[in-house]
PDB file of C-alpha atoms and ligand atoms in Angstrom:
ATOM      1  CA  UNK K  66     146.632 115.335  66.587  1.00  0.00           C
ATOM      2  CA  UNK K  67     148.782 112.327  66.271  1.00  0.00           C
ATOM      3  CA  UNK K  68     151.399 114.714  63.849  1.00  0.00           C
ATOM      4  CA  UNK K  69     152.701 117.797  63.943  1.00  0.00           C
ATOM      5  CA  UNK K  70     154.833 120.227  61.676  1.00  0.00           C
ATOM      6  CA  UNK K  71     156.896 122.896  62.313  1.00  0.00           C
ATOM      7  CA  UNK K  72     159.394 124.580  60.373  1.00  0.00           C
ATOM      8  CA  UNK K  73     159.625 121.653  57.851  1.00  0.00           C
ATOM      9  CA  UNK K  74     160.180 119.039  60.236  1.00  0.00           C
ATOM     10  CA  UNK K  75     157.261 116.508  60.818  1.00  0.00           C
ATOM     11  CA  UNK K  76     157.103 115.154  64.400  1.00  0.00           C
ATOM     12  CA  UNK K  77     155.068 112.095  65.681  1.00  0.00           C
ATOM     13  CA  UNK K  78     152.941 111.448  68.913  1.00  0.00           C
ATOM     14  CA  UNK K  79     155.350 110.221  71.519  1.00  0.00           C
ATOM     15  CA  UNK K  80     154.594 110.288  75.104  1.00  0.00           C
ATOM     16  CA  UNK K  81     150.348 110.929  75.472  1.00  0.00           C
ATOM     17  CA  UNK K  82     148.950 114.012  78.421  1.00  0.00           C
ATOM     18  CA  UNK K  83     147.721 110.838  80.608  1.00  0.00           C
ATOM     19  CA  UNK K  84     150.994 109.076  80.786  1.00  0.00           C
ATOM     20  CA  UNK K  85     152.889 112.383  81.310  1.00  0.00           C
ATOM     21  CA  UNK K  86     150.254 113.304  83.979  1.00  0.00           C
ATOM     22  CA  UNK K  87     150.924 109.470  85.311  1.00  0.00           C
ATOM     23  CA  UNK K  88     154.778 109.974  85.068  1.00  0.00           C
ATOM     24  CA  UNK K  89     154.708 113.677  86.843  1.00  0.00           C
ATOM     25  CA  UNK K  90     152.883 111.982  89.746  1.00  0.00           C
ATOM     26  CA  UNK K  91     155.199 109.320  90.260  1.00  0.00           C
ATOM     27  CA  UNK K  92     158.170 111.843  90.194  1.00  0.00           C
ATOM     28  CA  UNK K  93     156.758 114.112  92.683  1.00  0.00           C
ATOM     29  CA  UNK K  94     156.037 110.732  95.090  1.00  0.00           C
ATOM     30  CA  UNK K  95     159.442 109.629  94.824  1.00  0.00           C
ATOM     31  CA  UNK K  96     160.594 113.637  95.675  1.00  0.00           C
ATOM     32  CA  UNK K  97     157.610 113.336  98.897  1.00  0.00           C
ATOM     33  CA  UNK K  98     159.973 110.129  99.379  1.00  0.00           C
ATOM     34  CA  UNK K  99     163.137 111.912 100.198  1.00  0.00           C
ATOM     35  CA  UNK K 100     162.064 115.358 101.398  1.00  0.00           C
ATOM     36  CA  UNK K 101     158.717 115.020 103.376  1.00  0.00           C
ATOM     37  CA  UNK K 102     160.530 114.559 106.586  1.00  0.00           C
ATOM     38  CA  UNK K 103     163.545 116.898 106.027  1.00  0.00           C
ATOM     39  CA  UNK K 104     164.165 120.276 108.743  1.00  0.00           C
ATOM     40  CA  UNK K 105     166.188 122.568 106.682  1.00  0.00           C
ATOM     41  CA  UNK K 106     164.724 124.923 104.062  1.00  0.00           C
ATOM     42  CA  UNK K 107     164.640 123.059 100.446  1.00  0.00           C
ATOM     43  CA  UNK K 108     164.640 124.784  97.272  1.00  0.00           C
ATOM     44  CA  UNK K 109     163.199 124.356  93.733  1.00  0.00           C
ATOM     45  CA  UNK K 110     165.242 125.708  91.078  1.00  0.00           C
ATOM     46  CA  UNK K 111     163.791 125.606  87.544  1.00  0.00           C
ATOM     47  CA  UNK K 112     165.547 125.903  84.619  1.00  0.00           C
ATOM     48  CA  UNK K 113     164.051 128.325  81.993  1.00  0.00           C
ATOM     49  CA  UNK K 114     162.360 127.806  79.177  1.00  0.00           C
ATOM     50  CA  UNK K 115     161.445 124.073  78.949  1.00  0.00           C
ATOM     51  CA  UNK K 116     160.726 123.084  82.526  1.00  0.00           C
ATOM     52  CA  UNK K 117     158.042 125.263  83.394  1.00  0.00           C
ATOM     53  CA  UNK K 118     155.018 123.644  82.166  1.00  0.00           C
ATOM     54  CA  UNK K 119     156.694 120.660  84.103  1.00  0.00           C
ATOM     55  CA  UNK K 120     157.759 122.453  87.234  1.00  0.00           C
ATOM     56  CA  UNK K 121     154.313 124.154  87.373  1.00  0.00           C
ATOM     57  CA  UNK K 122     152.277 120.893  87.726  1.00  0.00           C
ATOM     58  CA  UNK K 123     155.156 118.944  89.837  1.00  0.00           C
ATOM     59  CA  UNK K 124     154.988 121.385  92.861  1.00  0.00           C
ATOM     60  CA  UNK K 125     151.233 121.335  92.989  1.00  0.00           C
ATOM     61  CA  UNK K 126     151.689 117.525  93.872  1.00  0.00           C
ATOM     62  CA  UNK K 127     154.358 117.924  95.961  1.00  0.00           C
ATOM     63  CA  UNK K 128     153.730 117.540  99.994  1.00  0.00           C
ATOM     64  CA  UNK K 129     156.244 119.627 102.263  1.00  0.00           C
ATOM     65  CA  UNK K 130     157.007 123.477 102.044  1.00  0.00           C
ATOM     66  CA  UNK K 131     159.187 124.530  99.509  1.00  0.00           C
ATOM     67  CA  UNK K 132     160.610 127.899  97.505  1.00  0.00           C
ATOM     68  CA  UNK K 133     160.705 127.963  93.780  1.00  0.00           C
ATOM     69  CA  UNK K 134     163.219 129.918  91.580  1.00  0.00           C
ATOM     70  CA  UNK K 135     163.825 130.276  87.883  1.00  0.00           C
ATOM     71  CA  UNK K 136     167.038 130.353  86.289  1.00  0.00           C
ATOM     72  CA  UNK K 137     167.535 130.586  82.711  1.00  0.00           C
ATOM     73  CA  UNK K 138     170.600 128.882  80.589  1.00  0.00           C
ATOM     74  CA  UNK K 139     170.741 128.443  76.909  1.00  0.00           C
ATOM     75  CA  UNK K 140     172.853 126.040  74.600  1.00  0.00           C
ATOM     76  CA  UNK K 141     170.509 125.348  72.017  1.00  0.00           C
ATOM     77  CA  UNK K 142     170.055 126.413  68.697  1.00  0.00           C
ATOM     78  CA  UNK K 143     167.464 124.667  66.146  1.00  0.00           C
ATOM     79  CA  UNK K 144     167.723 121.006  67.100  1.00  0.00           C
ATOM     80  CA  UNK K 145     171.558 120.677  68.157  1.00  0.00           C
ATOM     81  CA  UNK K 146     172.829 121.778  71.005  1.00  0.00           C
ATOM     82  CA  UNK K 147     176.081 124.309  70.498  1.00  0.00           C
ATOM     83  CA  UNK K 148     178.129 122.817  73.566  1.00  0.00           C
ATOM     84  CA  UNK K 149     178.362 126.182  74.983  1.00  0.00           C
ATOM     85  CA  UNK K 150     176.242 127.034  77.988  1.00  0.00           C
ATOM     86  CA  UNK K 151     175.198 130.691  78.390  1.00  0.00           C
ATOM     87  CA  UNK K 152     173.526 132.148  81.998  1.00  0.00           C
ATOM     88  CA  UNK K 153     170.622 134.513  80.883  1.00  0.00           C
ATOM     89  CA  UNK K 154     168.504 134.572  84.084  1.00  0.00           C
ATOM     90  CA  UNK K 155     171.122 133.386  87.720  1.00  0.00           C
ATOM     91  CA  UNK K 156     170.072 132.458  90.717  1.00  0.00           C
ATOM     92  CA  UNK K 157     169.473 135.340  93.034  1.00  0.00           C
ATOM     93  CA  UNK K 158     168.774 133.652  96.307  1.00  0.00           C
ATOM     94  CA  UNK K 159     170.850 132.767  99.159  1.00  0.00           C
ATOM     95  CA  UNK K 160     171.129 128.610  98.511  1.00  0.00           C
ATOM     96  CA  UNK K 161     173.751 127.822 101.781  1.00  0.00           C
ATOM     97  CA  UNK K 162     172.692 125.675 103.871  1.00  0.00           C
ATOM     98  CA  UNK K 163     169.276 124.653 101.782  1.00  0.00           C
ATOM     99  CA  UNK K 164     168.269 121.307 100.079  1.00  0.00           C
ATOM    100  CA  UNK K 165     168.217 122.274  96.329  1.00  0.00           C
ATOM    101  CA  UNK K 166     166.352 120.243  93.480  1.00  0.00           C
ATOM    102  CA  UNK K 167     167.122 121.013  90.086  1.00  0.00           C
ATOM    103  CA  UNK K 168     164.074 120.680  87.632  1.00  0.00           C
ATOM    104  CA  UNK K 169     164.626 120.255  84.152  1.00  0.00           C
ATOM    105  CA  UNK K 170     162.926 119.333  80.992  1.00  0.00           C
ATOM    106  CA  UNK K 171     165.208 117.118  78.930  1.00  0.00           C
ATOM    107  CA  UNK K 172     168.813 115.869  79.886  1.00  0.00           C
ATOM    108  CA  UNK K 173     170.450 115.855  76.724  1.00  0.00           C
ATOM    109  CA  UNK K 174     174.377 116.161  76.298  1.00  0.00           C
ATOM    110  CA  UNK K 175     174.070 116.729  80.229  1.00  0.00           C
ATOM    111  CA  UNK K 176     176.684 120.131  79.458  1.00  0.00           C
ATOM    112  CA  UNK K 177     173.678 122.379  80.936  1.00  0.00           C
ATOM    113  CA  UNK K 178     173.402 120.275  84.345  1.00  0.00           C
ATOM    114  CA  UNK K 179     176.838 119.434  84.685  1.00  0.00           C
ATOM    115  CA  UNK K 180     177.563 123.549  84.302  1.00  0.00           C
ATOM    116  CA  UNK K 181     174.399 124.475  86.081  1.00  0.00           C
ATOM    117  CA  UNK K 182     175.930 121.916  89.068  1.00  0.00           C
ATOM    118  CA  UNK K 183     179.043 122.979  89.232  1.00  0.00           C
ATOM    119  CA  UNK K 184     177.820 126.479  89.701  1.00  0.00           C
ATOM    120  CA  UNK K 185     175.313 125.604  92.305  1.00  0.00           C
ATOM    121  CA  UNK K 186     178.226 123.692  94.479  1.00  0.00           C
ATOM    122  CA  UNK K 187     180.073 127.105  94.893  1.00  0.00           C
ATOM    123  CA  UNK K 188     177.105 128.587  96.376  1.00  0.00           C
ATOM    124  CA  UNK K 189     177.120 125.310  99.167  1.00  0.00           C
ATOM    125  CA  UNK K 190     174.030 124.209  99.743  1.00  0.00           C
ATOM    126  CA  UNK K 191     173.502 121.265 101.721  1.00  0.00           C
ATOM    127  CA  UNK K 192     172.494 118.771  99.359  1.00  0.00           C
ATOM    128  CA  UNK K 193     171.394 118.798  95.169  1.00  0.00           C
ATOM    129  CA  UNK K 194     169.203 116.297  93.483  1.00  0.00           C
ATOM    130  CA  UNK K 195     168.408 116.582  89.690  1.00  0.00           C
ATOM    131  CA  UNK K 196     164.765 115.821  88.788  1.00  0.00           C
ATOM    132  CA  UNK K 197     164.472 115.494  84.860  1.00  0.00           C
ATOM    133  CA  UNK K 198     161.241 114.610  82.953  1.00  0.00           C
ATOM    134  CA  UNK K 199     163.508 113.432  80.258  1.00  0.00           C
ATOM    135  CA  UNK K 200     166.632 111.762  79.911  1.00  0.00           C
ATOM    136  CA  UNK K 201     168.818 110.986  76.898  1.00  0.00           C
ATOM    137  CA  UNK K 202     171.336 108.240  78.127  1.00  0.00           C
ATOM    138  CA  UNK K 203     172.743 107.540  75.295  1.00  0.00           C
ATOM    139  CA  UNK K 204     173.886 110.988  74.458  1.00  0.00           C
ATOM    140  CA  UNK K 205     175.191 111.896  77.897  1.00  0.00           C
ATOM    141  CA  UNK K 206     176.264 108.710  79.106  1.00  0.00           C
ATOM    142  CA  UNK K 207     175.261 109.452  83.010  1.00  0.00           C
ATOM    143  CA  UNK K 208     177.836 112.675  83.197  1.00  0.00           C
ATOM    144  CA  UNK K 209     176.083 113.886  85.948  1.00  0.00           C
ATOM    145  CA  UNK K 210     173.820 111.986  87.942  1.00  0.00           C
ATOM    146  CA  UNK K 211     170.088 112.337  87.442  1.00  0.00           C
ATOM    147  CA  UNK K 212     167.999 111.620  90.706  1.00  0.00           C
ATOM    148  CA  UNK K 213     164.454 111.476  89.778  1.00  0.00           C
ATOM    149  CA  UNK K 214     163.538 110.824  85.855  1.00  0.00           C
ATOM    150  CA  UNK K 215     160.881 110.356  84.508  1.00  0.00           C
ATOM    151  CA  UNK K 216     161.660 108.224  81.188  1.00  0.00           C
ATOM    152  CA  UNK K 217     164.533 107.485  79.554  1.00  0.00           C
ATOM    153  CA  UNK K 218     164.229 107.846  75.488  1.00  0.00           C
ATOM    154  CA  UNK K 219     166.631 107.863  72.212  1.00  0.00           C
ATOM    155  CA  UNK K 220     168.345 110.513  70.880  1.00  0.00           C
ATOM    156  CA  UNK K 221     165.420 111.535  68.574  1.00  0.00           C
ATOM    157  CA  UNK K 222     164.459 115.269  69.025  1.00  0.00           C
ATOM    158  CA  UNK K 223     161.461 115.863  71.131  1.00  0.00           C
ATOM    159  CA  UNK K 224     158.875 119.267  71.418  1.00  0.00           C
ATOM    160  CA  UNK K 225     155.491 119.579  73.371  1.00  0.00           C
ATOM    161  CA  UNK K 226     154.951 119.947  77.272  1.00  0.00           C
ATOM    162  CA  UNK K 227     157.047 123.147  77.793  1.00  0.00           C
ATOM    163  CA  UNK K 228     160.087 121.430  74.837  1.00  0.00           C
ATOM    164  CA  UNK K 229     160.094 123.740  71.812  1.00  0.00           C
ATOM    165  CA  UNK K 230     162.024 123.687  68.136  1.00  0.00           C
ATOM    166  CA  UNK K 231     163.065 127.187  67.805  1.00  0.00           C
ATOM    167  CA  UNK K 232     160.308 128.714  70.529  1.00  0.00           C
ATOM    168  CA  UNK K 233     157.721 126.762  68.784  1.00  0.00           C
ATOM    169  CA  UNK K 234     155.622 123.486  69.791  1.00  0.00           C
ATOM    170  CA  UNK K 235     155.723 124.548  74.217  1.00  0.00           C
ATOM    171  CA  UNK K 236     151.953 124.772  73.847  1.00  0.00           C
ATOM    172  CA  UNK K 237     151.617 120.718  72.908  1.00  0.00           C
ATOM    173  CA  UNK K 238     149.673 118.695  75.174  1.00  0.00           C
ATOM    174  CA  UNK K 239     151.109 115.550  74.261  1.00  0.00           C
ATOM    175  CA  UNK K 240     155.338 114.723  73.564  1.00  0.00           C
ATOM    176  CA  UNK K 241     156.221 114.320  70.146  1.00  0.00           C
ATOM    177  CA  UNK K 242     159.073 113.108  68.448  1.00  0.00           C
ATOM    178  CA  UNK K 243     161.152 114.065  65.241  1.00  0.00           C
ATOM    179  CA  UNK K 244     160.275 111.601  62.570  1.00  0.00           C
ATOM    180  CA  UNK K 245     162.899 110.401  60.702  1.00  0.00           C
TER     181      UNK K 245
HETATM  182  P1  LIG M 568     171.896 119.546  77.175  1.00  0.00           P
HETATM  183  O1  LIG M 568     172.762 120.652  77.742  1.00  0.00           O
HETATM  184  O2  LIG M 568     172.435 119.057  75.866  1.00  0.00           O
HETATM  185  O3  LIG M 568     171.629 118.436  78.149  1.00  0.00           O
HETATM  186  O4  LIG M 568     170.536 120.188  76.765  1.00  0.00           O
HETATM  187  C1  LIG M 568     169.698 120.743  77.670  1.00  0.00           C
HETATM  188  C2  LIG M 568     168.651 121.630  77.053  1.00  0.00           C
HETATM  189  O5  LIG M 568     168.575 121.554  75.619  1.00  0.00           O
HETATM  190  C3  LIG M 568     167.300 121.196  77.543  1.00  0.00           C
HETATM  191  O6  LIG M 568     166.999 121.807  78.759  1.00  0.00           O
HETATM  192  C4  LIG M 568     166.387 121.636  76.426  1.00  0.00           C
HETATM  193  O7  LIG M 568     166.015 122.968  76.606  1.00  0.00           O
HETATM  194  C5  LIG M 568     167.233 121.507  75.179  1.00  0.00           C
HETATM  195  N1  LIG M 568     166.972 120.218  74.525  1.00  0.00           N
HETATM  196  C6  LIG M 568     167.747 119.119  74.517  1.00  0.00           C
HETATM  197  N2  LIG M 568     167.183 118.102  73.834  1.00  0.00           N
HETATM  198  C7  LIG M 568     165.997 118.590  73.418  1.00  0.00           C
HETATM  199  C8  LIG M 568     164.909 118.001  72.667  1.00  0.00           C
HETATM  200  O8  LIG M 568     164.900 116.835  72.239  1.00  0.00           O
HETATM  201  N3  LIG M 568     163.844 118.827  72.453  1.00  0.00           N
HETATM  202  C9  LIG M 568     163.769 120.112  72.895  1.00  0.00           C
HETATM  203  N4  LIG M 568     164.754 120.680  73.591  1.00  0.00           N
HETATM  204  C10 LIG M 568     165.866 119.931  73.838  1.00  0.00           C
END
C-alpha cells in the first residue's frame, strides 16, 4: 500500500520495512558498541504504546544480557501533543546502580523524555542513554540529548511500526507520513 487513510487524514509511504529493518540493526550495533563490555546490570526501559514493535525487534539483535521494562506516559491527543505528560504505567524496578536505556518511538517536543529523564535521575542509576527510532529536531531543538537515533525527519505526523493516530495505524509495516 503506498497510502493510507484513517480518520480523514490521508498518509503517504515514508520510511519502507527493509530500511526500518536496516536502521533497527544499525541502532542495536551502535548500543553492542557501548554496552557489550560493561559489568554492572543494564536496563531496557520502554516507553508504552509506540515503542514496542521497536523495542521487541531491537533486543533480539542486541548482544549482552539485559532486563526489559515497560513504562507507560501519555501527552498525546489526535495529532498534537497537549504539553502535559501523564504517568499511566511507572517503573517498578529497583534502577540504582544499573545502566538504563530509554527506548522510544518518536522524539517529538522532547516534553515526554525530558520528564521521563528527570524522573529516572531521582531513582540514580549509573548512567542513561536515549535510543529513539525517530527524531523531530526541529520541533525539540536537542532539549534532551538523544544517544542512538535512528533518522532524523520533519515535523510531518507519522503512524505505522508501533506509531498510531488515535490507537489506529500500530499494525503498519511500513512508516507513513501525513500528507499535506
Ligand atoms: P513528545 O513528548 O512531544 O516528544 O512526544 C512523544 C510521544 O508523542 C511519542 O512517544 C509518540 O507516542 C507521540 N508522537 C509524537 N509525534 C508523533 C507522530 O508523528 N506520530 C505518532 N505519534 C507521535
Amino acid at each position: 500500500m503506498d497510502e493510507v487513510s484513517y480518520n480523514g487524514k490521508v498518509f503517504e509511504i515514508f520510511i519502507t520495512k527493509d530500511d526500518i529493518k536496516a536502521m533497527v540493526s544499525r541502532i542495536a550495533d551502535e548500543i553492542n558498541e557501548v554496552y557489550q563490555q560493561l559489568e554492572e546490570d543494564i536496563v531496557l526501559i520502554s516507553i508504552l504504546d509506540g515503542s514496542f514493535i521497536f523495542m521487541a525487534d531491537l533486543v533480539r539483535h542486541l548482544n549482552f544480557d539485559h532486563q526489559i521494562h515497560f513504562v507507560k506516559l501519555s501527552s498525546y491527543s489526535d495529532t498534537e501533543s497537549t504539553g502535559e505528560v501523564v504517568t499511566i504505567l511507572d517503573v517498578d524496578k529497583d534502577l540504582e546502580g544499573k545502566h538504563v536505556i530509554v527506548v522510544e518511538d518518536i522524539v517529538d517536543t522532547g516534553l515526554t523524555i525530558e520528564k521521563f529523564y528527570e524522573m529516572l535521575k531521582s531513582r540514580q542509576p549509573l548512567s542513561i542513554r536515549i535510543c529513539s527510532l525517530l527524531s523531530k529536531p526541529e520541533v525539540h531543538n536537542d532539549i534532551v540529548p538523544i544517544d542512538f537515533i535512528g533518522k532524523e525527519i520533519s515535523p510531518a505526523f507519522v503512524i505505522g511500526y508501533g506509531l498510531d493516530l488515535n490507537g489506529l495505524g500500530r499494525n503498519l509495516e511500513h512508516i507513513y507520513q501525513l500528507k499535506l
